[in-house]
CSV table of C-alpha atoms in Angstrom, one decimal:
chain,number,residue,atom,x,y,z
M,1356,MET,CA,-163.4,140.0,159.6
M,1357,ALA,CA,-166.1,138.5,157.2
M,1358,ILE,CA,-165.2,135.3,155.5
M,1359,LYS,CA,-164.2,135.7,151.9
M,1360,HIS,CA,-165.0,133.1,149.1
M,1361,ILE,CA,-163.0,131.9,146.2
M,1362,ALA,CA,-163.4,129.2,143.6
M,1363,ILE,CA,-160.6,127.0,142.2
M,1364,GLY,CA,-160.5,125.1,138.9
M,1365,GLY,CA,-159.4,125.2,135.3
M,1366,ILE,CA,-158.3,123.2,132.2
M,1367,SER,CA,-154.8,122.2,131.1
M,1368,THR,CA,-153.4,120.7,128.0
M,1369,GLU,CA,-151.0,121.3,125.1
M,1370,CYS,CA,-152.4,120.9,121.5
M,1371,SER,CA,-150.3,120.3,118.4
M,1372,SER,CA,-152.2,121.6,115.4
M,1373,TYR,CA,-150.2,119.0,113.4
M,1374,SER,CA,-151.6,116.0,115.3
M,1375,PRO,CA,-154.4,114.0,113.6
M,1376,LEU,CA,-155.6,112.9,117.0
M,1377,TYR,CA,-158.3,115.1,118.4
M,1378,GLN,CA,-158.8,115.3,122.2
M,1379,ASN,CA,-162.3,114.8,123.9
M,1380,LYS,CA,-163.8,113.8,127.1
M,1381,ALA,CA,-162.0,110.4,127.2
M,1382,ASP,CA,-158.6,112.1,127.1
M,1383,PHE,CA,-159.1,114.3,130.2
M,1384,GLU,CA,-158.6,113.4,133.8
M,1385,THR,CA,-160.9,115.3,136.3
M,1386,ILE,CA,-159.5,116.5,139.6
M,1387,GLN,CA,-162.1,117.9,142.0
M,1388,GLY,CA,-163.1,118.2,145.7
M,1389,SER,CA,-160.4,117.7,148.3
M,1390,ALA,CA,-158.1,116.2,145.7
M,1391,LEU,CA,-158.0,119.7,144.0
M,1392,LEU,CA,-157.4,121.4,147.2
M,1393,ASP,CA,-154.5,119.0,147.9
M,1394,LEU,CA,-153.1,119.8,144.5
M,1395,VAL,CA,-153.0,123.5,145.1
M,1396,ASP,CA,-151.9,123.0,148.7
M,1397,TYR,CA,-152.3,126.6,150.0
M,1398,PRO,CA,-153.5,127.6,153.5
M,1399,PHE,CA,-156.3,129.9,152.4
M,1400,GLY,CA,-158.0,129.4,155.8
M,1401,GLU,CA,-155.2,131.3,157.4
M,1402,PHE,CA,-156.5,134.4,155.5
M,1403,ASN,CA,-160.2,133.8,156.5
M,1404,ILE,CA,-160.8,132.6,152.9
M,1405,LYS,CA,-163.3,129.7,152.2
M,1406,THR,CA,-162.4,127.7,149.2
M,1407,HIS,CA,-164.9,126.2,146.7
M,1408,PRO,CA,-163.1,123.6,144.5
M,1409,LEU,CA,-164.8,123.2,141.2
M,1410,PHE,CA,-162.9,120.9,138.8
M,1411,PHE,CA,-159.6,120.9,137.0
M,1412,LYS,CA,-159.4,119.0,133.7
M,1413,LYS,CA,-156.0,117.9,132.4
M,1414,SER,CA,-154.7,115.6,129.7
M,1415,VAL,CA,-151.6,114.2,128.2
M,1416,PRO,CA,-150.8,116.7,125.5
M,1417,GLY,CA,-152.1,115.8,122.1
M,1418,GLY,CA,-153.9,117.2,119.1
M,1419,PRO,CA,-156.7,119.8,119.0
M,1420,ILE,CA,-159.6,119.7,121.4
M,1421,GLU,CA,-162.9,118.8,119.8
M,1422,LYS,CA,-164.9,122.1,119.6
M,1423,GLN,CA,-168.1,120.7,121.0
M,1424,TYR,CA,-166.3,119.1,124.1
M,1425,PHE,CA,-164.4,122.4,124.7
M,1426,LYS,CA,-167.7,124.4,124.7
M,1427,GLU,CA,-169.5,121.8,126.9
M,1428,VAL,CA,-166.8,121.8,129.6
M,1429,MET,CA,-166.4,125.5,129.6
M,1430,GLU,CA,-170.2,126.0,130.0
M,1431,GLU,CA,-170.2,123.4,132.8
M,1432,PHE,CA,-167.4,125.4,134.6
M,1433,ILE,CA,-169.3,128.7,134.2
M,1434,SER,CA,-172.5,127.0,135.5
M,1435,GLU,CA,-170.8,125.8,138.6
M,1436,ILE,CA,-169.3,129.2,139.3
M,1437,LYS,CA,-172.8,130.8,139.1
M,1438,THR,CA,-174.2,128.4,141.7
M,1439,LEU,CA,-171.8,129.9,144.3
M,1440,GLY,CA,-173.1,133.4,144.3
M,1441,ARG,CA,-170.8,136.3,144.9
M,1442,LEU,CA,-167.1,135.4,144.9
M,1443,ASP,CA,-164.2,137.5,146.1
M,1444,GLY,CA,-161.6,135.6,144.0
M,1445,ILE,CA,-161.0,132.7,141.6
M,1446,LEU,CA,-157.8,130.7,141.1
M,1447,LEU,CA,-157.6,129.4,137.5
M,1448,LEU,CA,-155.2,126.5,136.8
M,1449,MET,CA,-154.4,126.6,133.1
M,1450,HIS,CA,-151.7,125.6,130.6
M,1451,GLY,CA,-152.1,128.2,127.9
M,1452,ALA,CA,-151.5,126.1,124.8
M,1453,MET,CA,-155.0,124.8,123.9
M,1454,TYR,CA,-155.9,124.6,120.2
M,1455,VAL,CA,-159.6,124.4,119.1
M,1456,ASP,CA,-160.7,124.5,115.5
M,1457,GLY,CA,-162.7,127.7,114.9
M,1458,ILE,CA,-161.8,129.4,118.3
M,1459,ASP,CA,-158.7,131.6,117.9
M,1460,ASP,CA,-158.1,132.0,121.6
M,1461,PRO,CA,-159.5,129.2,123.7
M,1462,GLU,CA,-157.9,130.3,127.0
M,1463,GLY,CA,-159.1,133.8,126.3
M,1464,GLU,CA,-162.6,132.6,125.7
M,1465,TRP,CA,-162.5,130.6,128.9
M,1466,ILE,CA,-161.2,133.4,131.0
M,1467,ALA,CA,-163.4,136.0,129.6
M,1468,SER,CA,-166.4,133.8,130.3
M,1469,VAL,CA,-165.2,133.5,133.9
M,1470,ARG,CA,-164.9,137.3,134.1
M,1471,ARG,CA,-168.5,137.8,132.9
M,1472,ALA,CA,-169.7,135.3,135.4
M,1473,VAL,CA,-167.9,136.7,138.5
M,1474,GLY,CA,-168.1,140.4,137.7
M,1475,ASN,CA,-165.4,143.1,137.7
M,1476,GLU,CA,-164.9,143.2,141.5
M,1477,CYS,CA,-163.7,139.6,141.7
M,1478,ILE,CA,-159.9,139.0,141.7
M,1479,ILE,CA,-158.8,136.4,139.1
M,1480,SER,CA,-155.4,134.9,139.6
M,1481,VAL,CA,-154.0,132.5,137.0
M,1482,SER,CA,-151.2,129.9,136.8
M,1483,TYR,CA,-149.7,128.8,133.5
M,1484,ASP,CA,-147.1,126.6,131.9
M,1485,LEU,CA,-144.3,128.6,130.5
M,1486,HIS,CA,-145.1,127.0,127.1
M,1487,GLY,CA,-148.4,128.8,127.1
M,1488,GLN,CA,-149.5,131.6,124.8
M,1489,MET,CA,-150.7,135.0,125.8
M,1490,THR,CA,-153.2,137.5,124.3
M,1491,ASP,CA,-154.6,140.9,125.2
M,1492,LYS,CA,-158.0,139.2,125.8
M,1493,ILE,CA,-156.5,137.1,128.6
M,1494,ILE,CA,-154.5,140.1,130.2
M,1495,SER,CA,-157.5,142.4,130.2
M,1496,ASN,CA,-159.5,139.8,132.2
M,1497,ILE,CA,-157.0,138.8,134.9
M,1498,ASP,CA,-155.5,140.5,138.0
M,1499,ALA,CA,-152.5,138.2,138.7
M,1500,PHE,CA,-150.4,135.8,136.8
M,1501,ALA,CA,-147.7,133.2,137.5
M,1502,ALA,CA,-146.1,130.7,135.2
M,1503,PHE,CA,-143.6,127.9,135.6
M,1504,LYS,CA,-140.0,129.0,135.6
M,1505,THR,CA,-138.4,125.6,135.0
M,1506,ALA,CA,-138.4,123.3,131.9
M,1507,PRO,CA,-138.4,120.4,132.5
M,1508,HIS,CA,-141.0,121.5,135.0
M,1509,ILE,CA,-140.0,120.9,138.6
M,1510,ASP,CA,-141.9,124.0,140.0
M,1511,VAL,CA,-145.5,123.1,139.3
M,1512,LYS,CA,-146.6,123.2,143.0
M,1513,ASP,CA,-144.5,126.4,143.6
M,1514,THR,CA,-146.3,128.0,140.7
M,1515,TYR,CA,-149.7,127.1,142.1
M,1516,ARG,CA,-148.5,128.5,145.4
M,1517,ARG,CA,-147.4,131.8,143.8
M,1518,SER,CA,-150.7,132.3,142.0
M,1519,ALA,CA,-152.6,131.4,145.2
M,1520,SER,CA,-150.5,133.7,147.3
M,1521,MET,CA,-151.1,136.7,145.0
M,1522,LEU,CA,-154.9,136.0,145.2
M,1523,ALA,CA,-154.9,135.6,149.0
M,1524,ASP,CA,-152.8,138.8,149.5
M,1525,ALA,CA,-155.1,140.8,147.1
M,1526,ILE,CA,-158.2,139.7,149.0
M,1527,SER,CA,-156.9,140.0,152.5
M,1528,LYS,CA,-155.1,143.3,152.0
M,1529,ASN,CA,-157.8,144.8,149.7
M,1530,ILE,CA,-155.3,145.5,147.0
M,1531,ARG,CA,-155.8,145.2,143.2
M,1532,PRO,CA,-152.7,143.9,141.3
M,1533,GLN,CA,-152.3,144.6,137.6
M,1534,VAL,CA,-150.8,142.5,134.8
M,1535,VAL,CA,-148.9,143.9,131.8
M,1536,TRP,CA,-147.3,141.9,129.0
M,1537,SER,CA,-145.1,142.2,125.9
M,1538,PRO,CA,-145.1,139.7,122.9
M,1539,ILE,CA,-141.5,138.7,121.9
M,1540,PRO,CA,-141.2,137.6,118.2
M,1541,VAL,CA,-139.3,134.4,119.1
M,1542,LEU,CA,-140.8,130.9,118.9
M,1543,VAL,CA,-138.7,127.9,119.6
M,1544,SER,CA,-139.3,124.4,121.1
M,1545,GLY,CA,-138.9,123.6,124.8
M,1546,GLU,CA,-135.9,121.5,123.9
M,1547,MET,CA,-134.1,124.7,122.7
M,1548,SER,CA,-135.1,126.7,125.8
M,1549,SER,CA,-134.4,124.5,128.8
M,1550,THR,CA,-134.0,126.4,131.9
M,1551,PHE,CA,-131.3,124.0,133.1
M,1552,VAL,CA,-128.8,125.3,130.5
M,1553,GLU,CA,-127.8,128.7,129.2
M,1554,PRO,CA,-129.0,131.1,128.1
M,1555,CYS,CA,-132.3,130.4,129.7
M,1556,LYS,CA,-130.8,129.4,133.0
M,1557,SER,CA,-129.5,132.9,133.6
M,1558,ILE,CA,-132.5,134.6,132.0
M,1559,TYR,CA,-134.9,132.9,134.4
M,1560,LYS,CA,-132.7,133.6,137.4
M,1561,GLU,CA,-132.9,137.3,136.5
M,1562,LEU,CA,-136.6,137.1,137.1
M,1563,GLU,CA,-136.2,136.7,140.8
M,1564,LEU,CA,-134.0,139.9,140.9
M,1565,TYR,CA,-136.8,141.9,139.1
M,1566,ASN,CA,-139.3,140.6,141.7
M,1567,GLN,CA,-137.4,142.4,144.4
M,1568,GLN,CA,-138.1,145.8,142.8
M,1569,LYS,CA,-140.6,148.1,144.2
M,1570,ASP,CA,-144.1,147.7,142.8
M,1571,ILE,CA,-143.2,144.4,141.2
M,1572,ILE,CA,-145.0,141.3,142.4
M,1573,ASP,CA,-144.2,138.4,139.9
M,1574,CYS,CA,-142.2,138.3,136.7
M,1575,ASN,CA,-142.5,135.7,134.0
M,1576,LEU,CA,-141.0,134.8,130.7
M,1577,MET,CA,-143.2,132.6,128.4
M,1578,VAL,CA,-141.4,130.6,125.8
M,1579,GLY,CA,-144.7,129.8,124.0
M,1580,TYR,CA,-145.8,126.7,122.1
M,1581,VAL,CA,-144.3,126.3,118.7
M,1582,TRP,CA,-146.4,123.3,117.4
M,1583,ALA,CA,-149.6,125.3,117.1
M,1584,ASP,CA,-149.9,127.2,113.8
M,1585,THR,CA,-151.8,130.2,115.3
M,1586,PRO,CA,-151.2,134.0,115.3
M,1587,ARG,CA,-151.0,134.0,119.2
M,1588,ALA,CA,-148.0,131.6,119.1
M,1589,THR,CA,-145.1,133.7,120.4
M,1590,ALA,CA,-142.9,134.1,123.4
M,1591,SER,CA,-143.8,136.9,125.9
M,1592,SER,CA,-142.9,138.7,129.1
M,1593,ILE,CA,-145.6,139.0,131.7
M,1594,VAL,CA,-145.4,141.0,134.9
M,1595,THR,CA,-147.8,141.3,137.8
M,1596,CYS,CA,-147.4,144.6,139.5
M,1597,THR,CA,-148.9,147.5,141.4
M,1598,ASN,CA,-147.7,150.1,139.1
M,1599,GLN,CA,-148.1,149.7,135.3
M,1600,ILE,CA,-145.2,152.1,134.4
M,1601,THR,CA,-142.8,150.2,136.6
M,1602,GLY,CA,-144.2,146.9,135.3
M,1603,SER,CA,-143.8,148.0,131.8
M,1604,GLU,CA,-140.2,148.8,132.3
M,1605,VAL,CA,-139.4,145.4,133.7
M,1606,CYS,CA,-141.5,143.7,131.0
M,1607,GLN,CA,-139.4,145.4,128.4
M,1608,ALA,CA,-136.2,144.4,130.1
M,1609,ILE,CA,-137.2,140.8,130.1
M,1610,ALA,CA,-138.2,140.9,126.6
M,1611,LYS,CA,-135.0,142.5,125.4
M,1612,SER,CA,-133.0,139.9,127.4
M,1613,TYR,CA,-134.7,137.0,125.7
M,1614,TRP,CA,-134.5,138.6,122.3
M,1615,SER,CA,-130.8,139.3,122.5
M,1616,ASN,CA,-130.1,135.7,123.4
M,1617,ARG,CA,-132.2,134.2,120.6
M,1618,TYR,CA,-129.2,132.9,118.6
M,1619,LEU,CA,-128.0,131.0,121.6
M,1620,LEU,CA,-131.2,129.0,122.0
M,1621,GLU,CA,-130.3,125.3,121.2
M,1622,SER,CA,-130.8,121.8,122.4
M,1623,ASP,CA,-129.3,120.7,125.7
M,1624,MET,CA,-127.9,117.5,124.1
M,1625,PRO,CA,-126.4,116.3,120.8
M,1626,THR,CA,-128.9,116.1,117.9
M,1627,GLY,CA,-129.0,114.4,114.6
M,1628,ASN,CA,-131.1,112.0,112.4
M,1629,ILE,CA,-131.9,108.5,113.3
M,1630,LYS,CA,-128.8,107.0,111.7
M,1631,ASP,CA,-126.7,109.6,113.5
M,1632,ALA,CA,-128.4,108.7,116.8
M,1633,LEU,CA,-127.7,104.9,116.4
M,1634,ALA,CA,-124.1,105.5,115.2
M,1635,TRP,CA,-123.6,107.5,118.4
M,1636,ILE,CA,-124.5,104.8,120.8
M,1637,SER,CA,-121.6,104.3,123.2
M,1638,LYS,CA,-120.3,101.2,125.0
M,1639,ASP,CA,-122.0,102.4,128.1
M,1640,PHE,CA,-125.6,102.9,128.9
M,1641,SER,CA,-127.1,105.5,126.5
M,1642,ILE,CA,-130.5,107.3,126.2
M,1643,ILE,CA,-131.9,108.4,122.8
M,1644,ALA,CA,-134.9,110.8,122.8
M,1645,ASP,CA,-137.3,110.2,120.0
M,1646,SER,CA,-138.3,113.9,119.9
M,1647,GLY,CA,-140.7,114.2,116.9
M,1648,ASP,CA,-143.2,111.8,118.4
M,1649,ASN,CA,-143.0,113.0,122.0
M,1650,PRO,CA,-146.5,112.6,123.6
M,1651,THR,CA,-145.8,115.1,126.4
M,1652,ALA,CA,-145.3,117.8,123.8
M,1653,GLY,CA,-148.4,116.9,121.7
M,1654,GLY,CA,-146.9,114.1,119.6
M,1655,VAL,CA,-149.1,111.0,118.9
M,1656,GLY,CA,-146.6,108.6,120.3
M,1657,ASP,CA,-147.3,105.8,117.9
M,1658,ARG,CA,-144.4,106.0,115.3
M,1659,ALA,CA,-141.9,103.1,114.8
M,1660,ASP,CA,-139.2,104.9,112.8
M,1661,ILE,CA,-136.3,104.2,115.2
M,1662,LEU,CA,-137.6,100.7,115.9
M,1663,LYS,CA,-137.4,99.8,112.3
M,1664,GLU,CA,-133.8,100.9,112.0
M,1665,VAL,CA,-132.8,99.3,115.3
M,1666,LEU,CA,-134.2,95.9,114.0
M,1667,LYS,CA,-132.6,96.5,110.6
M,1668,GLN,CA,-129.2,97.1,112.1
M,1669,LYS,CA,-129.7,94.2,114.6
M,1670,ILE,CA,-128.8,96.5,117.5
M,1671,ARG,CA,-129.1,94.4,120.7
M,1672,TYR,CA,-130.2,95.1,124.3
M,1673,THR,CA,-132.4,98.1,123.4
M,1674,LEU,CA,-135.5,99.1,125.3
M,1675,PHE,CA,-138.3,101.2,123.6
M,1676,ALA,CA,-140.5,103.2,126.1
M,1677,GLY,CA,-143.0,103.1,124.6
M,1678,ILE,CA,-145.0,102.9,121.4
M,1679,ALA,CA,-148.7,103.5,121.6
M,1680,SER,CA,-151.0,100.9,119.9
M,1681,LYS,CA,-154.2,99.6,121.3
M,1682,SER,CA,-154.6,97.2,118.3
M,1683,ALA,CA,-151.1,95.7,118.9
M,1684,TYR,CA,-151.8,95.4,122.6
M,1685,GLU,CA,-154.9,93.5,121.9
M,1686,ALA,CA,-153.5,91.3,119.2
M,1687,LEU,CA,-150.7,90.2,121.6
M,1688,LYS,CA,-153.3,88.8,123.9
M,1689,ASP,CA,-154.2,86.1,121.3
M,1690,SER,CA,-151.0,85.7,119.2
M,1691,ASN,CA,-147.3,86.5,119.2
M,1692,GLU,CA,-147.7,88.2,115.8
M,1693,PHE,CA,-148.6,91.9,115.7
M,1694,THR,CA,-148.4,95.1,113.6
M,1695,LEU,CA,-146.9,98.2,115.2
M,1696,GLY,CA,-146.4,101.8,114.0
M,1697,GLY,CA,-148.8,104.5,113.1
M,1698,THR,CA,-151.9,102.9,114.4
M,1699,TYR,CA,-153.3,106.2,115.9
M,1700,GLY,CA,-152.6,108.0,112.7
M,1701,GLY,CA,-149.2,109.5,113.6
M,1702,GLY,CA,-147.5,108.1,110.4
M,1703,GLY,CA,-144.2,106.4,109.8
M,1704,PRO,CA,-143.6,102.7,109.0
M,1705,SER,CA,-146.0,99.9,109.9
M,1706,LEU,CA,-144.0,96.9,111.0
M,1707,LYS,CA,-145.2,93.3,111.0
M,1708,LEU,CA,-143.4,91.7,114.0
M,1709,LYS,CA,-143.3,88.5,116.0
M,1710,ALA,CA,-142.8,88.6,119.7
M,1711,ASP,CA,-140.4,86.0,121.3
M,1712,HIS,CA,-142.0,86.7,124.7
M,1713,VAL,CA,-144.7,89.1,126.0
M,1714,PHE,CA,-146.2,89.9,129.4
M,1715,PHE,CA,-148.9,92.4,130.4
M,1716,LYS,CA,-149.0,94.9,133.2
M,1717,ASN,CA,-150.5,98.3,133.8
M,1718,ASP,CA,-152.1,98.6,130.4
M,1719,CYS,CA,-148.8,97.8,128.7
M,1720,ALA,CA,-147.6,94.8,126.7
M,1721,VAL,CA,-143.8,94.3,127.1
M,1722,ALA,CA,-142.7,92.4,124.1
M,1723,SER,CA,-139.3,91.0,123.3
M,1724,VAL,CA,-138.5,91.0,119.5
M,1725,SER,CA,-135.0,89.9,118.4
M,1726,ASN,CA,-133.1,91.0,121.6
M,1727,THR,CA,-135.0,94.2,121.6
M,1728,VAL,CA,-137.8,94.9,124.2
M,1729,VAL,CA,-140.7,97.2,123.2
M,1730,ILE,CA,-143.2,98.6,125.7
M,1731,ILE,CA,-146.4,98.8,123.8
M,1732,THR,CA,-148.9,101.0,125.6
M,1733,LYS,CA,-152.7,100.6,125.3
M,1734,LEU,CA,-153.0,104.4,125.8
M,1735,ARG,CA,-150.8,107.3,124.9
M,1736,ARG,CA,-148.4,107.9,127.8
M,1737,PRO,CA,-144.9,109.1,128.7
M,1738,PHE,CA,-142.1,107.2,130.5
M,1739,HIS,CA,-140.4,109.9,132.4
M,1740,ASN,CA,-140.0,108.5,135.9
M,1741,LEU,CA,-137.9,105.6,137.0
M,1742,LYS,CA,-141.1,104.1,138.7
M,1743,ASP,CA,-142.6,103.8,135.2
M,1744,PHE,CA,-140.0,101.1,134.6
M,1745,THR,CA,-139.9,99.4,138.0
M,1746,ASP,CA,-143.7,99.2,138.0
M,1747,LEU,CA,-143.3,96.9,134.8
M,1748,ASN,CA,-140.5,94.9,136.5
M,1749,ILE,CA,-138.0,96.4,134.1
M,1750,ASP,CA,-134.5,96.9,135.2
M,1751,LEU,CA,-132.7,99.5,133.1
M,1752,LYS,CA,-129.4,97.9,133.9
M,1753,ASP,CA,-130.4,95.0,131.7
M,1754,PHE,CA,-130.1,97.3,128.6
M,1755,LYS,CA,-127.5,99.0,126.7
M,1756,THR,CA,-129.8,101.6,125.1
M,1757,LEU,CA,-133.0,103.2,126.2
M,1758,ILE,CA,-135.1,104.9,123.5
M,1759,VAL,CA,-137.8,107.1,125.0
M,1760,LYS,CA,-140.4,109.3,123.3
M,1761,SER,CA,-139.3,112.6,124.8
M,1762,GLY,CA,-137.7,115.9,123.9
M,1763,TYR,CA,-135.6,117.1,126.8
M,1764,LEU,CA,-135.2,114.4,129.3
M,1765,SER,CA,-137.1,114.4,132.6
M,1766,PRO,CA,-135.0,115.2,135.7
M,1767,GLU,CA,-135.1,111.5,136.8
M,1768,LEU,CA,-133.8,110.3,133.4
M,1769,GLN,CA,-131.2,113.1,133.4
M,1770,SER,CA,-130.0,111.8,136.8
M,1771,LEU,CA,-128.9,108.5,135.3
M,1772,SER,CA,-125.3,108.0,134.4
M,1773,ALA,CA,-125.9,108.0,130.7
M,1774,GLN,CA,-124.9,109.5,127.4
M,1775,THR,CA,-127.9,111.3,125.8
M,1776,PHE,CA,-128.8,112.1,122.2
M,1777,MET,CA,-131.9,113.7,120.7
M,1778,ALA,CA,-133.0,112.1,117.5
M,1779,LEU,CA,-134.7,114.7,115.2
M,1780,THR,CA,-137.5,112.4,114.1
M,1781,SER,CA,-140.6,113.0,112.2
M,1782,GLY,CA,-144.0,113.5,113.9
M,1783,ALA,CA,-146.5,116.0,115.1
M,1784,VAL,CA,-143.9,117.9,117.2
M,1785,ASN,CA,-141.0,117.8,114.7
M,1786,GLN,CA,-137.9,119.7,115.9
M,1787,ASP,CA,-137.2,121.0,112.4
M,1788,ILE,CA,-138.8,124.3,113.3
M,1789,LYS,CA,-138.0,126.1,110.2
M,1790,GLY,CA,-139.5,123.3,108.1
M,1791,ILE,CA,-142.9,122.9,109.8
M,1792,GLU,CA,-146.0,124.3,108.1
M,1793,ASN,CA,-146.4,128.0,109.0
M,1794,ASN,CA,-149.5,129.6,107.6
M,1795,ASN,CA,-150.9,131.6,110.6
M,1796,ARG,CA,-148.0,132.7,112.8
M,1797,LEU,CA,-146.8,136.2,112.8
M,1798,GLN,CA,-145.1,137.3,109.6
M,1799,LYS,CA,-141.9,138.2,111.4
M,1800,ILE,CA,-140.9,135.7,114.1
M,1801,TYR,CA,-137.6,134.0,114.8
M,1802,PRO,CA,-136.4,131.4,113.6
M,1803,PHE,CA,-139.0,131.3,110.9
M,1804,GLN,CA,-137.6,134.6,109.7
M,1805,ASP,CA,-134.4,136.3,110.8
M,1806,PHE,CA,-134.5,140.1,111.4
M,1807,ASN,CA,-133.2,142.7,113.8
M,1808,ASP,CA,-135.8,145.5,113.9
M,1809,TYR,CA,-137.6,144.8,117.1
M,1810,SER,CA,-138.5,147.0,120.0
M,1811,PRO,CA,-140.8,145.6,122.8
M,1812,VAL,CA,-144.2,147.1,123.2
M,1813,VAL,CA,-146.1,146.6,126.5
M,1814,SER,CA,-149.8,146.4,126.9
M,1815,ASN,CA,-152.3,146.0,129.8
M,1816,GLY,CA,-154.7,144.2,127.5
M,1817,GLU,CA,-156.7,147.3,126.7
M,1818,HIS,CA,-154.1,149.8,125.7
M,1819,LEU,CA,-150.3,150.3,125.4
M,1820,VAL,CA,-148.4,151.3,128.5
M,1821,ASN,CA,-145.4,153.7,128.8
M,1822,GLN,CA,-145.0,154.1,125.0
């Protein structure tokens, strides 16, 4: 059997249209070569398929991507594809929530450009984050689709495997899968749709049952990304299948299930304002999530709202992880006096502080201020893993309260024996969904509007199916 050839690559980030911090080349990490093959970790060789790793660009979620940079990196990707000659398939690693000023559908532009470069015979299989957005333009240009089924995301590698497996099967068995989708007029935050609690826990389990039906290959429910004010921002059901009629029926069933449970979508922990959060602190170790400034959802990560209140109330033994400020990081190298808060344009109070003690490690300044410890990061970054703290020689047992810039907590932080509370703070990823600016989203979408007249419509990207 002749050797088949595929390319692998893509781009992945999440962009809040409310963030003042634009993303460019400096924000993206590039994975390529053997490192990209290790990331996907699929035995294509067993299917007599030769892999050509291109590049995978990814960043910490942030604001919009600069238009010129987006065009440059897309053109570079297409140029590399064209050097490979005829391809039998391509595996695209995407996120689905890019925002670029002046480009309504960045992923659609990227994927359509890939299709034009590889031709209609090439199989295109795509992996997505479940917080991505879908459009007809994307669906009409792909042959297979797989998205994360967990939030917090613990199935990233498994999703790559699913997408890779569909690509390998299509090429080796000479079959052509199809993708159908249905937009669902619901748009909530990831914190309101965690797959670790109901109703999403059961809804996502149902997807595996649908996968067992004849003609169904892979079923997905996309929650969408709420902090991008764009017409494509919506939830959706997406099914890879071998029969569009059967796929349409399953697509409708998934959409109806999510729609019927919309009123049950809520945070997986208690919520309230900053004063509520601080009043809630227990005698035991507690974790407060500073949700509105969460960098892994697109927040800037530089606000000091909670820190101001903690210092005002003289709450002791509190650890902040972390607040981004390159200027404060640099100032602490020469003096114990520094200014913190809003230095990247995220807003909130600007605090003039004096460190009692500070040490530097891993591009972080760990400063003690009035019995409170603040991790000041030179670059925007999350603190989701326990290793993030041990690498800084920080023992969480030394603190009564951990305040972390996050929405729902990471699995490792959830594993700690701690009471948890989500502070509904201001920022580029404000959890006050009904209150955020809404100029471009669909005119009827829950919870921005409440209505009952909805019936799912399924499309294959070019026309409606089974209507």
